[in-house]
Short mmCIF file of C-alpha atoms in Angstrom, two decimals:
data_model
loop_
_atom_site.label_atom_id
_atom_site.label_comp_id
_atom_site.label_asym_id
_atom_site.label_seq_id
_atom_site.Cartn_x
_atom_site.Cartn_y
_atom_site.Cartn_z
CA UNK J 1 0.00 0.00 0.00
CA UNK J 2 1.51 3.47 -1.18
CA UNK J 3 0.55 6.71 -2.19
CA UNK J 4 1.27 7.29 -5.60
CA UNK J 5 1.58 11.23 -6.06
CA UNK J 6 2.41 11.35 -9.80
CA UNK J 7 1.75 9.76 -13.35
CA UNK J 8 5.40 8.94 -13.28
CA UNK J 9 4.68 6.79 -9.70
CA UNK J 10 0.96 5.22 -11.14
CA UNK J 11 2.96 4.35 -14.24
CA UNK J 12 5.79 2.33 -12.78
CA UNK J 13 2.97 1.32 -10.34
CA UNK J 14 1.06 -0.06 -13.63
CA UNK J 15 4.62 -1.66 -15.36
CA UNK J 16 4.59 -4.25 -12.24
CA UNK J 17 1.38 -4.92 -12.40
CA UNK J 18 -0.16 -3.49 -9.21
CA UNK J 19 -3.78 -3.40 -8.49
CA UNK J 20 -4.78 0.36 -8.02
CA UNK J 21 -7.37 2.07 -6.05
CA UNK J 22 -8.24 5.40 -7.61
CA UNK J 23 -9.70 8.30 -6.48
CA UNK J 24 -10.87 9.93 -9.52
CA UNK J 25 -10.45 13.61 -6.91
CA UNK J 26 -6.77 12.97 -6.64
CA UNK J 27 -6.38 12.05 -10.17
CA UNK J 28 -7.95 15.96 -11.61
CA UNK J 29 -6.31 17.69 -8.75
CA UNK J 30 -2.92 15.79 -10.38
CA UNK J 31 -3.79 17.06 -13.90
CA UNK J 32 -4.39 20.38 -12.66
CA UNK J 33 -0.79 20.52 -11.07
CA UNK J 34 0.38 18.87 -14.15
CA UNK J 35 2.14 15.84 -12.19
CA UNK J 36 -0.38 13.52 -14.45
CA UNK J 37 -1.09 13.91 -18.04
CA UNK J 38 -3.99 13.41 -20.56
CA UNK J 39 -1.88 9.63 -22.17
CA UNK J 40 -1.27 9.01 -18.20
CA UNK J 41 -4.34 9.57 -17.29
CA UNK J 42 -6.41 7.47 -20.07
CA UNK J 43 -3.78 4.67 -19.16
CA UNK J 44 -4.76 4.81 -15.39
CA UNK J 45 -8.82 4.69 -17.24
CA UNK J 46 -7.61 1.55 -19.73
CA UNK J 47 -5.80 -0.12 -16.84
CA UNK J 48 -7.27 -3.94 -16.38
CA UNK J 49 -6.17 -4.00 -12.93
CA UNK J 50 -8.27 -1.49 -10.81
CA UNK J 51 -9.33 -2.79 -7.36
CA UNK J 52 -11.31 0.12 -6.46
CA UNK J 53 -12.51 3.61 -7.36
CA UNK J 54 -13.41 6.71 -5.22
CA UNK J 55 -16.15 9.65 -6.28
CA UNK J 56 -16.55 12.75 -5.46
CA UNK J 57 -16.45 15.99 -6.77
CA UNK J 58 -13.48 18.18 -6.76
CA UNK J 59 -12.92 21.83 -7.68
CA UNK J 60 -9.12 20.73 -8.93
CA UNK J 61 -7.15 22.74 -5.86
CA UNK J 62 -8.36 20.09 -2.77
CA UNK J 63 -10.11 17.09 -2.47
CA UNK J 64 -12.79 18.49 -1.08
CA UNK J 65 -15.24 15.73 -0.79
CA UNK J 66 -18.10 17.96 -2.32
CA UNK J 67 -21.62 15.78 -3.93
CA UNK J 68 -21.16 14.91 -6.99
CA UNK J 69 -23.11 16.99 -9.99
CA UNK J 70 -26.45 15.79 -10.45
CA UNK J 71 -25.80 15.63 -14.45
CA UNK J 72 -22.75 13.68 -13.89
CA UNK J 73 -20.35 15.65 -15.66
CA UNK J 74 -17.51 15.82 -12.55
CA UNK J 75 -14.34 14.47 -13.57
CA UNK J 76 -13.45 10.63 -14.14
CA UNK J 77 -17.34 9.79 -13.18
CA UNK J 78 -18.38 8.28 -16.46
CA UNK J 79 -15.61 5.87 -16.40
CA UNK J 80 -16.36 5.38 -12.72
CA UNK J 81 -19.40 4.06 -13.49
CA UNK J 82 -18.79 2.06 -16.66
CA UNK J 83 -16.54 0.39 -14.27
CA UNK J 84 -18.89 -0.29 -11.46
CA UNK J 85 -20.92 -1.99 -14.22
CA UNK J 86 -18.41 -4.30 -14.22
CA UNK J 87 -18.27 -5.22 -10.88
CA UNK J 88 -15.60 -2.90 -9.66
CA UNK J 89 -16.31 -1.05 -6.38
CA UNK J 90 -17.22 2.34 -6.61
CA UNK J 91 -16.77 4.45 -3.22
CA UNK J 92 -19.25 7.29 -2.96
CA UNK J 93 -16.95 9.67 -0.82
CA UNK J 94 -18.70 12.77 -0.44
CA UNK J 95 -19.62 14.27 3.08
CA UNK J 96 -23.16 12.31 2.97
CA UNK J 97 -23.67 13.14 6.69
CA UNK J 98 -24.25 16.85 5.65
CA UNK J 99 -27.25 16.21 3.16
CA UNK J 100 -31.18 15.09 3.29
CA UNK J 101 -31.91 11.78 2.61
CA UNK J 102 -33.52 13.17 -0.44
CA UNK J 103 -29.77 14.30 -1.97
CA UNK J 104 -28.48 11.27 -0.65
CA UNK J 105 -30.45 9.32 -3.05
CA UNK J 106 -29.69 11.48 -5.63
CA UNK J 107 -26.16 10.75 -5.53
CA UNK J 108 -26.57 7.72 -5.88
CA UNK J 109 -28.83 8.37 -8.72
CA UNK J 110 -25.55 9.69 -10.59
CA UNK J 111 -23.68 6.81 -10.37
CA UNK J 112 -26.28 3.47 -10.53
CA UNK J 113 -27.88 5.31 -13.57
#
């Protein structure tokens, strides 16, 4: 278990074969600082050997744990859920304590539809 704080580190990472968890937060906040790029970062979404995946929204400068947008348009959340569809575990990580039970369920509208 390690943090991997760059494309360079997910890429050797990938080269031995290591399954990855992902938080798609971490991975835009990376692209913003320009320590991942666009090839890195469709390798990390081609990658056969994802264990896990976290959501949440992120405004690029902190992972802030925000709700995801309704219309599903936050970063990495499409592929999120293609790969849920495929049985990989998606972690909802946004501060759920802080909204209705109404919101709740729309967050996980965003992701199981």
């Amino acid at each position: 278990y390690a943090w991997l704080t760059s494309g360079e580190d997910i890429t050797v990472a990938m080269k031995y074969g290591f399954r990855l968890a992902v938080d798609v937060s971490h991975l835009a906040i990376q692209s913003r600082l320009g320590l991942l790029s666009v090839s890195q970062c469709r390798k990390i979404f081609d990658y056969d050997k994802i264990a896990e995946i976290h959501v949440s929204r992120s405004t690029g400068r902190s992972d802030a744990h925000m709700p995801l947008s309704l219309d599903g348009s936050d970063f990495g959340i499409q592929w999120a859920k293609e790969k849920l569809k495929a049985g990989t575990p998606v972690v909802l990580e946004s501060y759920l304590h802080r909204l209705t039970t109404d919101e709740r369920k729309q967050q996980l509208d965003v992701i199981l539809k």
